[in-house]
Short mmCIF file of C-alpha atoms and ligand atoms in Angstrom, two decimals:
data_model
loop_
_atom_site.label_atom_id
_atom_site.label_comp_id
_atom_site.label_asym_id
_atom_site.label_seq_id
_atom_site.Cartn_x
_atom_site.Cartn_y
_atom_site.Cartn_z
CA UNK A 240 104.90 -61.63 117.19
CA UNK A 241 102.18 -63.78 115.35
CA UNK A 242 99.34 -64.63 117.81
CA UNK A 243 99.35 -67.54 119.60
CA UNK A 244 96.03 -68.90 117.89
CA UNK A 245 97.57 -68.09 114.37
CA UNK A 246 100.94 -70.14 115.11
CA UNK A 247 98.98 -73.13 116.52
CA UNK A 248 96.58 -73.63 113.46
CA UNK A 249 99.51 -72.99 111.40
CA UNK A 250 101.59 -75.61 112.66
CA UNK A 251 98.69 -78.03 112.78
CA UNK A 252 98.12 -77.60 109.17
CA UNK A 253 101.91 -77.52 107.81
CA UNK A 254 102.50 -80.67 109.91
CA UNK A 255 100.15 -82.28 107.77
CA UNK A 256 101.41 -80.85 104.47
CA UNK A 257 104.37 -81.96 102.33
CA UNK A 258 104.40 -78.48 100.29
CA UNK A 259 103.76 -75.05 100.61
CA UNK A 260 100.41 -74.10 99.00
CA UNK A 261 100.59 -70.94 96.24
CA UNK A 262 96.80 -70.20 95.89
CA UNK A 263 94.03 -69.87 98.29
CA UNK A 264 90.55 -70.88 97.09
CA UNK A 265 87.50 -69.47 99.21
CA UNK A 266 84.49 -71.29 97.57
CA UNK A 267 80.96 -69.95 98.14
CA UNK A 268 77.80 -71.13 98.59
CA UNK A 269 76.97 -73.84 96.08
CA UNK A 270 80.72 -73.65 94.96
CA UNK A 271 82.62 -75.86 97.36
CA UNK A 272 82.32 -78.79 94.72
CA UNK A 273 85.48 -77.22 93.16
CA UNK A 274 87.24 -78.70 95.83
CA UNK A 275 86.72 -82.02 94.95
CA UNK A 276 88.46 -82.01 91.98
CA UNK A 277 91.84 -81.25 94.09
CA UNK A 278 94.10 -84.06 93.28
CA UNK A 279 96.09 -85.91 96.15
CA UNK A 280 93.82 -83.90 98.63
CA UNK A 281 94.61 -83.28 102.23
CA UNK A 282 91.29 -82.74 104.22
CA UNK A 283 91.29 -81.11 107.57
CA UNK A 284 87.77 -80.15 109.34
CA UNK A 285 87.62 -76.71 110.25
CA UNK A 286 86.90 -78.01 113.95
CA UNK A 287 89.99 -80.23 113.72
CA UNK A 288 92.08 -76.94 113.43
CA UNK A 289 92.91 -75.18 116.57
CA UNK A 290 91.39 -71.80 116.78
CA UNK A 291 89.34 -72.09 113.83
CA UNK A 292 85.85 -71.41 113.86
CA UNK A 293 82.98 -73.73 113.02
CA UNK A 294 80.75 -73.40 109.71
CA UNK A 295 77.47 -73.82 110.86
CA UNK A 296 74.87 -73.07 107.44
CA UNK A 297 73.53 -75.42 105.32
CA UNK A 298 75.47 -75.65 102.12
CA UNK A 299 78.45 -75.01 103.44
CA UNK A 300 80.63 -78.20 104.14
CA UNK A 301 83.39 -76.94 106.34
CA UNK A 302 86.77 -77.96 105.86
CA UNK A 303 90.07 -76.86 104.06
CA UNK A 304 91.30 -79.17 100.83
CA UNK A 305 94.86 -79.19 100.17
CA UNK A 306 96.71 -80.36 97.27
CA UNK A 307 97.18 -80.06 93.47
CA UNK A 308 94.36 -78.51 91.08
CA UNK A 309 95.52 -77.96 87.76
CA UNK A 310 99.27 -77.77 88.58
CA UNK A 311 99.23 -75.29 90.97
CA UNK A 312 99.40 -76.33 94.70
CA UNK A 313 96.12 -74.96 96.09
CA UNK A 314 94.29 -74.55 99.76
CA UNK A 315 90.80 -74.53 99.70
CA UNK A 316 88.14 -73.08 101.97
CA UNK A 317 85.18 -75.65 101.14
CA UNK A 318 82.84 -73.29 103.08
CA UNK A 319 83.27 -70.04 104.73
CA UNK A 320 82.75 -68.26 107.80
CA UNK A 321 80.00 -65.33 107.46
CA UNK A 322 79.35 -62.41 109.83
CA UNK A 323 75.64 -62.77 109.87
CA UNK A 324 76.41 -66.24 111.33
CA UNK A 325 77.20 -64.26 114.68
CA UNK A 326 81.54 -64.88 114.32
CA UNK A 327 83.15 -61.72 114.84
CA UNK A 328 85.14 -60.35 112.00
CA UNK A 329 88.41 -61.62 113.25
CA UNK A 330 87.07 -65.23 113.18
CA UNK A 331 85.30 -64.84 109.50
CA UNK A 332 89.01 -63.75 108.05
CA UNK A 333 91.23 -65.81 110.41
CA UNK A 334 91.53 -68.50 107.71
CA UNK A 335 93.04 -65.83 105.33
CA UNK A 336 95.55 -65.05 108.21
CA UNK A 337 96.21 -68.65 108.06
CA UNK A 338 96.69 -69.00 104.30
CA UNK A 339 99.24 -66.12 104.66
CA UNK A 340 101.39 -67.83 107.38
CA UNK A 341 101.11 -70.81 105.23
CA UNK A 342 102.77 -69.50 102.56
CA UNK A 343 99.85 -68.28 100.01
CA UNK A 344 100.36 -65.06 97.87
CA UNK A 345 97.09 -65.25 95.67
CA UNK A 346 93.37 -65.98 96.90
CA UNK A 347 90.57 -66.43 94.34
CA UNK A 348 87.42 -65.60 96.33
CA UNK A 349 83.96 -66.83 95.21
CA UNK A 350 80.58 -66.00 96.18
CA UNK A 351 76.95 -66.03 95.26
CA UNK A 352 75.56 -62.91 94.67
CA UNK A 353 72.50 -60.89 93.74
CA UNK A 354 72.29 -58.99 90.45
CA UNK A 355 71.97 -55.39 91.47
CA UNK A 356 72.83 -54.55 87.62
CA UNK A 357 70.05 -54.86 85.59
CA UNK A 358 71.53 -56.01 82.69
CA UNK A 359 72.59 -59.36 84.17
CA UNK A 360 70.85 -62.39 84.55
CA UNK A 361 70.97 -65.49 87.16
CA UNK A 362 73.45 -67.42 86.14
CA UNK A 363 75.94 -64.65 85.00
CA UNK A 364 79.63 -65.19 86.28
CA UNK A 365 80.94 -61.64 87.27
CA UNK A 366 84.60 -60.29 87.69
CA UNK A 367 84.87 -58.42 90.80
CA UNK A 368 86.39 -55.36 89.50
CA UNK A 369 86.01 -53.59 93.04
CA UNK A 370 83.68 -53.80 96.05
CA UNK A 371 81.41 -51.31 98.26
CA UNK A 372 82.02 -52.42 101.96
CA UNK A 373 78.17 -51.31 102.82
CA UNK A 374 78.08 -52.17 106.53
CA UNK A 375 80.39 -49.78 108.58
CA UNK A 376 81.91 -53.02 109.85
CA UNK A 377 85.85 -53.74 109.31
CA UNK A 378 87.74 -56.73 110.30
CA UNK A 379 90.93 -54.58 111.06
CA UNK A 380 89.67 -52.41 113.66
CA UNK A 381 91.35 -52.78 116.66
CA UNK A 382 95.16 -52.81 117.52
CA UNK A 383 97.09 -53.38 114.30
CA UNK A 384 99.55 -55.74 114.43
CA UNK A 385 102.71 -54.38 112.12
CA UNK A 386 104.05 -57.93 111.27
CA UNK A 387 100.71 -58.81 109.36
CA UNK A 388 100.33 -55.33 107.45
CA UNK A 389 100.12 -51.55 107.71
CA UNK A 390 97.72 -49.47 109.91
CA UNK A 391 96.00 -47.96 106.88
CA UNK A 392 96.23 -50.22 103.85
CA UNK A 393 95.41 -48.82 100.58
CA UNK A 394 92.35 -50.30 98.84
CA UNK A 395 93.08 -48.60 95.45
CA UNK A 396 93.83 -51.85 93.76
CA UNK A 397 92.19 -54.66 95.79
CA UNK A 398 91.12 -56.93 93.05
CA UNK A 399 94.65 -57.48 91.30
CA UNK A 400 94.64 -55.74 88.12
CA UNK A 401 96.54 -58.49 86.03
CA UNK A 402 94.87 -61.21 87.78
CA UNK A 403 91.63 -59.62 85.81
CA UNK A 404 93.38 -59.23 82.77
CA UNK A 405 94.03 -62.39 82.80
CA UNK A 406 90.60 -64.01 83.76
CA UNK A 407 89.33 -62.10 81.19
CA UNK A 408 91.68 -63.51 78.84
CA UNK A 409 90.66 -67.11 80.06
CA UNK A 410 86.85 -66.30 79.60
CA UNK A 411 87.55 -65.36 76.44
CA UNK A 412 88.88 -68.71 75.44
CA UNK A 413 86.74 -70.63 76.98
CA UNK A 414 83.79 -68.55 75.02
CA UNK A 415 82.52 -67.54 78.74
CA UNK A 416 80.24 -64.37 78.53
CA UNK A 417 81.87 -62.79 81.72
CA UNK A 418 80.46 -59.61 83.24
CA UNK A 419 82.14 -57.11 85.16
CA UNK A 420 81.03 -55.15 88.26
CA UNK A 421 81.37 -53.70 91.63
CA UNK A 422 80.18 -56.19 94.77
CA UNK A 423 78.45 -54.71 97.61
CA UNK A 424 78.80 -56.29 100.99
CA UNK A 425 75.91 -56.24 103.37
CA UNK A 426 75.96 -57.94 106.29
CA UNK A 427 72.40 -60.11 105.97
CA UNK A 428 70.98 -62.26 106.82
CA UNK A 429 67.92 -60.62 105.23
CA UNK A 430 67.66 -60.11 101.88
CA UNK A 431 67.84 -56.33 100.73
CA UNK A 432 64.32 -54.25 100.14
CA UNK A 433 63.59 -53.02 96.69
CA UNK A 434 64.61 -49.61 97.94
CA UNK A 435 67.72 -50.53 99.07
CA UNK A 436 68.53 -52.23 95.60
CA UNK A 437 67.62 -48.93 94.34
CA UNK A 438 70.47 -47.35 96.38
CA UNK A 439 72.82 -49.72 95.83
CA UNK A 440 72.45 -49.15 92.12
CA UNK A 441 72.66 -45.54 92.68
CA UNK A 442 75.97 -45.99 94.43
CA UNK A 443 77.26 -47.76 91.83
CA UNK A 444 76.83 -51.67 92.53
CA UNK A 445 76.70 -54.56 90.43
CA UNK A 446 75.98 -57.10 92.64
CA UNK A 447 75.13 -57.55 96.35
CA UNK A 448 76.16 -60.66 98.94
CA UNK A 449 77.15 -61.29 102.33
CA UNK A 450 80.65 -62.15 102.33
CA UNK A 451 83.88 -61.76 100.59
CA UNK A 452 84.92 -58.20 101.51
CA UNK A 453 86.27 -59.10 105.12
CA UNK A 454 88.60 -61.88 103.52
CA UNK A 455 89.80 -59.34 100.90
CA UNK A 456 90.26 -56.29 103.58
CA UNK A 457 92.46 -59.00 105.62
CA UNK A 458 94.07 -60.43 102.34
CA UNK A 459 95.29 -56.82 101.00
CA UNK A 460 96.34 -55.96 104.54
CA UNK A 461 98.47 -59.33 104.16
CA UNK A 462 99.83 -58.23 100.91
CA UNK A 463 97.86 -61.21 98.99
CA UNK A 464 96.69 -60.73 95.64
CA UNK A 465 93.16 -61.30 94.90
CA UNK A 466 91.12 -62.51 92.33
CA UNK A 467 87.31 -62.03 92.88
CA UNK A 468 84.40 -63.94 91.04
CA UNK A 469 80.59 -63.70 91.45
CA UNK A 470 77.90 -66.39 90.63
CA UNK A 471 74.94 -64.35 89.86
CA UNK A 472 72.42 -66.45 91.59
CA UNK A 473 69.21 -64.20 91.82
CA UNK A 474 68.38 -61.18 90.74
CA UNK A 475 68.64 -58.73 93.68
CA UNK A 476 65.05 -57.50 95.46
CA UNK A 477 62.73 -55.74 93.50
CA UNK A 478 64.08 -56.02 89.97
CA UNK A 479 62.01 -58.70 89.17
CA UNK A 480 58.44 -59.26 90.87
CA UNK A 481 59.27 -62.15 92.80
CA UNK A 482 60.34 -62.86 96.33
CA UNK A 483 64.14 -64.10 97.33
CA UNK A 484 64.88 -67.37 98.65
CA UNK A 485 68.29 -69.18 99.44
CA UNK A 486 67.07 -72.24 97.53
CA UNK A 487 67.20 -70.36 94.56
CA UNK A 488 70.52 -69.01 95.28
CA UNK A 489 71.53 -72.72 95.45
CA UNK A 490 69.84 -74.12 92.43
CA UNK A 491 70.96 -71.31 90.34
CA UNK A 492 74.95 -71.94 91.53
CA UNK A 493 74.31 -75.89 91.15
CA UNK A 494 73.16 -74.93 87.21
CA UNK A 495 76.23 -72.65 86.57
CA UNK A 496 78.67 -74.68 88.56
CA UNK A 497 80.13 -76.43 85.20
CA UNK A 498 80.97 -73.09 84.09
CA UNK A 499 82.11 -71.86 87.04
CA UNK A 500 84.35 -74.59 87.77
CA UNK A 501 86.00 -74.89 84.13
CA UNK A 502 86.39 -71.16 84.29
CA UNK A 503 88.26 -71.39 87.92
CA UNK A 504 90.22 -74.33 86.54
CA UNK A 505 91.20 -72.70 83.44
CA UNK A 506 92.65 -69.41 85.03
CA UNK A 507 94.45 -71.61 87.57
CA UNK A 508 96.31 -73.88 84.39
CA UNK A 509 97.67 -70.31 83.68
CA UNK A 510 99.11 -69.50 87.17
CA UNK A 511 100.73 -72.77 86.77
N1 HPA B 110 71.42 -60.30 98.50
C1 HPA B 110 72.22 -60.56 99.23
N2 HPA B 110 72.84 -61.87 99.46
C2 HPA B 110 73.05 -62.47 98.40
C3 HPA B 110 71.68 -62.37 97.31
C4 HPA B 110 70.93 -61.34 97.17
O1 HPA B 110 69.99 -60.95 96.65
N3 HPA B 110 71.86 -63.41 96.73
C5 HPA B 110 72.99 -64.36 97.11
N4 HPA B 110 73.29 -63.73 98.25
#
């Protein structure tokens, strides 16, 4: 039995749709613009959907945009929910459960992240090859609903290998210098200390951010294939001798927005 909340949200959205979305898009800070390119869009504000949390962070719009992009039927989250905002992880990941219930089979997750790998530069795009959950939190803690997924989900290929291969081929075709690496999830909201970044480097992290991992865990639990892309918005603390701020994160993502949009659209074109 699906939870009543999930049923209500799914029904509310389905009633407004004429087709089943195939691909989910979660658009991170400064990357929500992609949803404005969706054709014949149906926009549903989060606050209208029963059971949906409401986004509070500046720079996050807060709506679902459903329609066609590059010939694919997509459902995009323009703005996501973060654990640091005070939502429980069930709320943070609820939209992924809804996407699954709507019929989504693949998910493209994006975020802005700090570059931990010293070879990166602000403005790089990074294919997420794997992640490290550095928080001690997990959205699957609690009773398992076996209709949604198994108690102990495999995470050995959290980021689908075939989708990674496709993303790399597309990057090649459009001459994009796509980096690759491991995304580390920290809760935030403060940025890391230089000592913490040293630790993340030693752990094998390449980028660090405050999102994505909960959604990916739930997507994998639900059997959704995942592709992850980080926009390296800044070098992580201590790598350059300068303080970090959210304005820089937004400004950098705005600068590479064009590259990012072209990249994701070209990937979608290949999935059509
Ligand atoms: N650390 C954590 N989260 C982030 C960063 C960072 O440096 N940049 C963007 N999101």
